Amino acid sequence: MTFLRTLLVALAALASAAALSPSHAQQAVIDQAKAQGIVGEMYTGYLGVADDGRATAEIRRFVEEVNSKRLALYTQLSREQNQPVATVAALTAEKLI
Protein backbone atom coordinates (compact mmCIF):
# COMPACT_ATOMS: atom_id res chain seq x y z
CA MET A 1 0.00 0.00 0.00
CA THR A 2 1.41 3.39 -0.92
CA PHE A 3 2.11 6.04 1.66
CA LEU A 4 -0.70 8.27 0.42
CA ARG A 5 -3.25 5.47 0.42
CA THR A 6 -2.20 4.33 3.91
CA LEU A 7 -2.33 7.88 5.18
CA LEU A 8 -5.77 8.53 3.72
CA VAL A 9 -7.16 5.32 5.24
CA ALA A 10 -5.75 6.27 8.62
CA LEU A 11 -7.05 9.81 8.28
CA ALA A 12 -10.54 8.63 7.46
CA ALA A 13 -10.60 6.31 10.44
CA LEU A 14 -9.32 8.87 12.90
CA ALA A 15 -11.29 11.79 11.54
CA SER A 16 -14.50 9.95 12.26
CA ALA A 17 -13.57 9.43 15.90
CA ALA A 18 -16.18 11.14 18.06
CA ALA A 19 -13.59 12.37 20.53
CA LEU A 20 -12.00 14.54 17.84
CA SER A 21 -15.23 15.86 16.37
CA PRO A 22 -16.71 19.18 17.37
CA SER A 23 -19.89 19.07 19.43
CA HIS A 24 -23.17 19.38 17.56
CA ALA A 25 -23.50 22.98 18.73
CA GLN A 26 -19.97 23.83 17.60
CA GLN A 27 -20.50 22.12 14.26
CA ALA A 28 -23.75 24.02 13.69
CA VAL A 29 -22.07 27.36 14.41
CA ILE A 30 -19.09 26.52 12.19
CA ASP A 31 -21.32 25.28 9.36
CA GLN A 32 -23.38 28.47 9.52
CA ALA A 33 -20.22 30.61 9.62
CA LYS A 34 -18.90 28.74 6.57
CA ALA A 35 -22.18 29.29 4.71
CA GLN A 36 -21.95 33.01 5.50
CA GLY A 37 -18.33 33.25 4.38
CA ILE A 38 -17.06 34.04 7.86
CA VAL A 39 -15.02 30.83 8.23
CA GLY A 40 -13.44 28.59 5.63
CA GLU A 41 -11.16 25.62 5.12
CA MET A 42 -7.56 26.58 4.40
CA TYR A 43 -5.05 24.70 2.25
CA THR A 44 -3.04 24.14 5.43
CA GLY A 45 -5.65 21.70 6.77
CA TYR A 46 -7.05 24.09 9.35
CA LEU A 47 -10.07 26.35 9.62
CA GLY A 48 -9.50 30.05 9.13
CA VAL A 49 -11.48 33.20 9.80
CA ALA A 50 -12.23 34.77 6.41
CA ASP A 51 -14.17 37.80 7.63
CA ASP A 52 -12.65 39.30 10.78
CA GLY A 53 -15.38 41.92 11.08
CA ARG A 54 -18.18 39.38 11.34
CA ALA A 55 -16.41 36.68 13.36
CA THR A 56 -17.77 36.64 16.90
CA ALA A 57 -15.74 35.59 19.93
CA GLU A 58 -17.69 32.32 19.96
CA ILE A 59 -16.84 31.58 16.33
CA ARG A 60 -13.17 32.35 16.94
CA ARG A 61 -13.13 30.10 20.00
CA PHE A 62 -14.75 27.23 18.08
CA VAL A 63 -12.27 27.64 15.21
CA GLU A 64 -9.38 27.49 17.69
CA GLU A 65 -10.84 24.38 19.37
CA VAL A 66 -11.37 22.58 16.06
CA ASN A 67 -7.87 23.51 14.91
CA SER A 68 -6.41 22.25 18.18
CA LYS A 69 -8.15 18.90 17.72
CA ARG A 70 -6.99 18.73 14.12
CA LEU A 71 -3.40 19.42 15.16
CA ALA A 72 -3.58 16.56 17.66
CA LEU A 73 -4.90 14.26 14.94
CA TYR A 74 -2.31 15.38 12.39
CA THR A 75 0.47 14.95 14.95
CA GLN A 76 -0.64 11.42 15.77
CA LEU A 77 -0.85 10.49 12.10
CA SER A 78 2.51 12.08 11.33
CA ARG A 79 4.15 9.92 13.96
CA GLU A 80 2.45 6.77 12.67
CA GLN A 81 3.34 7.53 9.04
CA ASN A 82 6.75 9.08 9.70
CA GLN A 83 5.75 12.18 7.76
CA PRO A 84 5.81 15.88 8.68
CA VAL A 85 2.68 17.25 10.33
CA ALA A 86 2.35 19.80 7.51
CA THR A 87 2.22 16.99 4.93
CA VAL A 88 -0.55 15.19 6.80
CA ALA A 89 -2.46 18.47 7.22
CA ALA A 90 -2.09 19.38 3.54
CA LEU A 91 -3.37 15.97 2.43
CA THR A 92 -6.35 16.39 4.72
CA ALA A 93 -6.98 19.85 3.28
CA GLU A 94 -7.19 18.32 -0.20
CA LYS A 95 -9.95 16.03 1.03
CA LEU A 96 -11.82 18.77 2.92
CA ILE A 97 -11.69 21.35 0.16
PDB file of N, CA, C and O in Angstrom, residues 60-96:
ATOM      1  N   ARG A  60     -14.630  32.427  16.830  1.00  0.00           N
ATOM      2  CA  ARG A  60     -13.172  32.347  16.937  1.00  0.00           C
ATOM      3  C   ARG A  60     -12.744  31.236  17.903  1.00  0.00           C
ATOM      4  O   ARG A  60     -11.793  30.500  17.638  1.00  0.00           O
ATOM      5  N   ARG A  61     -13.444  31.133  19.023  1.00  0.00           N
ATOM      6  CA  ARG A  61     -13.128  30.100  20.005  1.00  0.00           C
ATOM      7  C   ARG A  61     -13.346  28.709  19.410  1.00  0.00           C
ATOM      8  O   ARG A  61     -12.511  27.812  19.559  1.00  0.00           O
ATOM      9  N   PHE A  62     -14.459  28.521  18.696  1.00  0.00           N
ATOM     10  CA  PHE A  62     -14.748  27.227  18.085  1.00  0.00           C
ATOM     11  C   PHE A  62     -13.706  26.883  17.016  1.00  0.00           C
ATOM     12  O   PHE A  62     -13.277  25.739  16.909  1.00  0.00           O
ATOM     13  N   VAL A  63     -13.302  27.869  16.231  1.00  0.00           N
ATOM     14  CA  VAL A  63     -12.265  27.637  15.210  1.00  0.00           C
ATOM     15  C   VAL A  63     -10.971  27.193  15.887  1.00  0.00           C
ATOM     16  O   VAL A  63     -10.330  26.227  15.446  1.00  0.00           O
ATOM     17  N   GLU A  64     -10.597  27.863  16.968  1.00  0.00           N
ATOM     18  CA  GLU A  64      -9.381  27.488  17.695  1.00  0.00           C
ATOM     19  C   GLU A  64      -9.483  26.075  18.260  1.00  0.00           C
ATOM     20  O   GLU A  64      -8.519  25.301  18.204  1.00  0.00           O
ATOM     21  N   GLU A  65     -10.657  25.713  18.804  1.00  0.00           N
ATOM     22  CA  GLU A  65     -10.843  24.376  19.374  1.00  0.00           C
ATOM     23  C   GLU A  65     -10.770  23.299  18.289  1.00  0.00           C
ATOM     24  O   GLU A  65     -10.122  22.265  18.486  1.00  0.00           O
ATOM     25  N   VAL A  66     -11.416  23.545  17.163  1.00  0.00           N
ATOM     26  CA  VAL A  66     -11.372  22.581  16.062  1.00  0.00           C
ATOM     27  C   VAL A  66      -9.938  22.442  15.560  1.00  0.00           C
ATOM     28  O   VAL A  66      -9.450  21.324  15.340  1.00  0.00           O
ATOM     29  N   ASN A  67      -9.252  23.555  15.389  1.00  0.00           N
ATOM     30  CA  ASN A  67      -7.869  23.508  14.906  1.00  0.00           C
ATOM     31  C   ASN A  67      -6.949  22.786  15.895  1.00  0.00           C
ATOM     32  O   ASN A  67      -6.035  22.064  15.482  1.00  0.00           O
ATOM     33  N   SER A  68      -7.193  22.947  17.171  1.00  0.00           N
ATOM     34  CA  SER A  68      -6.408  22.251  18.181  1.00  0.00           C
ATOM     35  C   SER A  68      -6.616  20.742  18.076  1.00  0.00           C
ATOM     36  O   SER A  68      -5.660  19.960  18.154  1.00  0.00           O
ATOM     37  N   LYS A  69      -7.856  20.327  17.880  1.00  0.00           N
ATOM     38  CA  LYS A  69      -8.152  18.899  17.717  1.00  0.00           C
ATOM     39  C   LYS A  69      -7.536  18.362  16.428  1.00  0.00           C
ATOM     40  O   LYS A  69      -7.017  17.240  16.395  1.00  0.00           O
ATOM     41  N   ARG A  70      -7.595  19.156  15.378  1.00  0.00           N
ATOM     42  CA  ARG A  70      -6.988  18.731  14.117  1.00  0.00           C
ATOM     43  C   ARG A  70      -5.473  18.574  14.274  1.00  0.00           C
ATOM     44  O   ARG A  70      -4.899  17.612  13.778  1.00  0.00           O
ATOM     45  N   LEU A  71      -4.839  19.513  14.949  1.00  0.00           N
ATOM     46  CA  LEU A  71      -3.396  19.420  15.161  1.00  0.00           C
ATOM     47  C   LEU A  71      -3.047  18.137  15.910  1.00  0.00           C
ATOM     48  O   LEU A  71      -2.084  17.448  15.561  1.00  0.00           O
ATOM     49  N   ALA A  72      -3.832  17.796  16.921  1.00  0.00           N
ATOM     50  CA  ALA A  72      -3.584  16.556  17.664  1.00  0.00           C
ATOM     51  C   ALA A  72      -3.695  15.347  16.745  1.00  0.00           C
ATOM     52  O   ALA A  72      -2.869  14.431  16.795  1.00  0.00           O
ATOM     53  N   LEU A  73      -4.707  15.346  15.897  1.00  0.00           N
ATOM     54  CA  LEU A  73      -4.896  14.257  14.943  1.00  0.00           C
ATOM     55  C   LEU A  73      -3.748  14.201  13.943  1.00  0.00           C
ATOM     56  O   LEU A  73      -3.170  13.136  13.701  1.00  0.00           O
ATOM     57  N   TYR A  74      -3.390  15.333  13.374  1.00  0.00           N
ATOM     58  CA  TYR A  74      -2.311  15.380  12.393  1.00  0.00           C
ATOM     59  C   TYR A  74      -0.988  14.930  13.015  1.00  0.00           C
ATOM     60  O   TYR A  74      -0.196  14.238  12.379  1.00  0.00           O
ATOM     61  N   THR A  75      -0.757  15.321  14.257  1.00  0.00           N
ATOM     62  CA  THR A  75       0.473  14.949  14.950  1.00  0.00           C
ATOM     63  C   THR A  75       0.531  13.439  15.159  1.00  0.00           C
ATOM     64  O   THR A  75       1.565  12.804  14.917  1.00  0.00           O
ATOM     65  N   GLN A  76      -0.581  12.865  15.579  1.00  0.00           N
ATOM     66  CA  GLN A  76      -0.640  11.418  15.772  1.00  0.00           C
ATOM     67  C   GLN A  76      -0.370  10.684  14.456  1.00  0.00           C
ATOM     68  O   GLN A  76       0.427   9.756  14.399  1.00  0.00           O
ATOM     69  N   LEU A  77      -1.037  11.131  13.401  1.00  0.00           N
ATOM     70  CA  LEU A  77      -0.848  10.493  12.101  1.00  0.00           C
ATOM     71  C   LEU A  77       0.571  10.678  11.574  1.00  0.00           C
ATOM     72  O   LEU A  77       1.136   9.772  10.962  1.00  0.00           O
ATOM     73  N   SER A  78       1.147  11.837  11.819  1.00  0.00           N
ATOM     74  CA  SER A  78       2.506  12.080  11.326  1.00  0.00           C
ATOM     75  C   SER A  78       3.500  11.143  11.992  1.00  0.00           C
ATOM     76  O   SER A  78       4.434  10.668  11.342  1.00  0.00           O
ATOM     77  N   ARG A  79       3.271  10.865  13.261  1.00  0.00           N
ATOM     78  CA  ARG A  79       4.148   9.919  13.961  1.00  0.00           C
ATOM     79  C   ARG A  79       3.975   8.508  13.397  1.00  0.00           C
ATOM     80  O   ARG A  79       4.953   7.799  13.184  1.00  0.00           O
ATOM     81  N   GLU A  80       2.724   8.114  13.182  1.00  0.00           N
ATOM     82  CA  GLU A  80       2.445   6.774  12.668  1.00  0.00           C
ATOM     83  C   GLU A  80       2.989   6.577  11.254  1.00  0.00           C
ATOM     84  O   GLU A  80       3.422   5.488  10.907  1.00  0.00           O
ATOM     85  N   GLN A  81       2.941   7.629  10.447  1.00  0.00           N
ATOM     86  CA  GLN A  81       3.339   7.530   9.041  1.00  0.00           C
ATOM     87  C   GLN A  81       4.749   8.038   8.778  1.00  0.00           C
ATOM     88  O   GLN A  81       5.207   8.015   7.642  1.00  0.00           O
ATOM     89  N   ASN A  82       5.405   8.533   9.833  1.00  0.00           N
ATOM     90  CA  ASN A  82       6.752   9.081   9.703  1.00  0.00           C
ATOM     91  C   ASN A  82       6.808  10.163   8.611  1.00  0.00           C
ATOM     92  O   ASN A  82       7.676  10.146   7.742  1.00  0.00           O
ATOM     93  N   GLN A  83       5.851  11.062   8.699  1.00  0.00           N
ATOM     94  CA  GLN A  83       5.750  12.184   7.762  1.00  0.00           C
ATOM     95  C   GLN A  83       5.605  13.481   8.550  1.00  0.00           C
ATOM     96  O   GLN A  83       5.112  13.472   9.675  1.00  0.00           O
ATOM     97  N   PRO A  84       5.987  14.603   7.982  1.00  0.00           N
ATOM     98  CA  PRO A  84       5.809  15.881   8.676  1.00  0.00           C
ATOM     99  C   PRO A  84       4.322  16.191   8.917  1.00  0.00           C
ATOM    100  O   PRO A  84       3.467  15.822   8.110  1.00  0.00           O
ATOM    101  N   VAL A  85       4.053  16.864  10.004  1.00  0.00           N
ATOM    102  CA  VAL A  85       2.677  17.254  10.329  1.00  0.00           C
ATOM    103  C   VAL A  85       2.076  18.062   9.185  1.00  0.00           C
ATOM    104  O   VAL A  85       0.913  17.864   8.812  1.00  0.00           O
ATOM    105  N   ALA A  86       2.852  18.955   8.600  1.00  0.00           N
ATOM    106  CA  ALA A  86       2.348  19.797   7.511  1.00  0.00           C
ATOM    107  C   ALA A  86       1.919  18.967   6.305  1.00  0.00           C
ATOM    108  O   ALA A  86       0.950  19.313   5.623  1.00  0.00           O
ATOM    109  N   THR A  87       2.597  17.860   6.048  1.00  0.00           N
ATOM    110  CA  THR A  87       2.220  16.987   4.933  1.00  0.00           C
ATOM    111  C   THR A  87       0.881  16.329   5.208  1.00  0.00           C
ATOM    112  O   THR A  87       0.003  16.287   4.346  1.00  0.00           O
ATOM    113  N   VAL A  88       0.719  15.822   6.410  1.00  0.00           N
ATOM    114  CA  VAL A  88      -0.549  15.195   6.796  1.00  0.00           C
ATOM    115  C   VAL A  88      -1.674  16.224   6.725  1.00  0.00           C
ATOM    116  O   VAL A  88      -2.747  15.946   6.188  1.00  0.00           O
ATOM    117  N   ALA A  89      -1.436  17.420   7.232  1.00  0.00           N
ATOM    118  CA  ALA A  89      -2.455  18.471   7.220  1.00  0.00           C
ATOM    119  C   ALA A  89      -2.825  18.860   5.794  1.00  0.00           C
ATOM    120  O   ALA A  89      -4.004  19.026   5.475  1.00  0.00           O
ATOM    121  N   ALA A  90      -1.832  18.987   4.928  1.00  0.00           N
ATOM    122  CA  ALA A  90      -2.095  19.379   3.536  1.00  0.00           C
ATOM    123  C   ALA A  90      -2.898  18.306   2.802  1.00  0.00           C
ATOM    124  O   ALA A  90      -3.792  18.627   2.016  1.00  0.00           O
ATOM    125  N   LEU A  91      -2.596  17.038   3.045  1.00  0.00           N
ATOM    126  CA  LEU A  91      -3.366  15.968   2.430  1.00  0.00           C
ATOM    127  C   LEU A  91      -4.813  15.972   2.914  1.00  0.00           C
ATOM    128  O   LEU A  91      -5.742  15.736   2.142  1.00  0.00           O
ATOM    129  N   THR A  92      -4.992  16.287   4.176  1.00  0.00           N
ATOM    130  CA  THR A  92      -6.346  16.388   4.723  1.00  0.00           C
ATOM    131  C   THR A  92      -7.076  17.566   4.079  1.00  0.00           C
ATOM    132  O   THR A  92      -8.254  17.461   3.736  1.00  0.00           O
ATOM    133  N   ALA A  93      -6.385  18.667   3.910  1.00  0.00           N
ATOM    134  CA  ALA A  93      -6.982  19.846   3.283  1.00  0.00           C
ATOM    135  C   ALA A  93      -7.510  19.508   1.897  1.00  0.00           C
ATOM    136  O   ALA A  93      -8.598  19.947   1.504  1.00  0.00           O
ATOM    137  N   GLU A  94      -6.743  18.710   1.142  1.00  0.00           N
ATOM    138  CA  GLU A  94      -7.192  18.320  -0.196  1.00  0.00           C
ATOM    139  C   GLU A  94      -8.529  17.595  -0.131  1.00  0.00           C
ATOM    140  O   GLU A  94      -9.379  17.795  -0.987  1.00  0.00           O
ATOM    141  N   LYS A  95      -8.699  16.772   0.887  1.00  0.00           N
ATOM    142  CA  LYS A  95      -9.950  16.034   1.031  1.00  0.00           C
ATOM    143  C   LYS A  95     -11.081  16.946   1.485  1.00  0.00           C
ATOM    144  O   LYS A  95     -12.212  16.803   1.064  1.00  0.00           O
ATOM    145  N   LEU A  96     -10.783  17.889   2.375  1.00  0.00           N
ATOM    146  CA  LEU A  96     -11.816  18.770   2.925  1.00  0.00           C
ATOM    147  C   LEU A  96     -12.267  19.834   1.938  1.00  0.00           C
ATOM    148  O   LEU A  96     -13.420  20.256   1.958  1.00  0.00           O
TER     149      LEU A  96
END
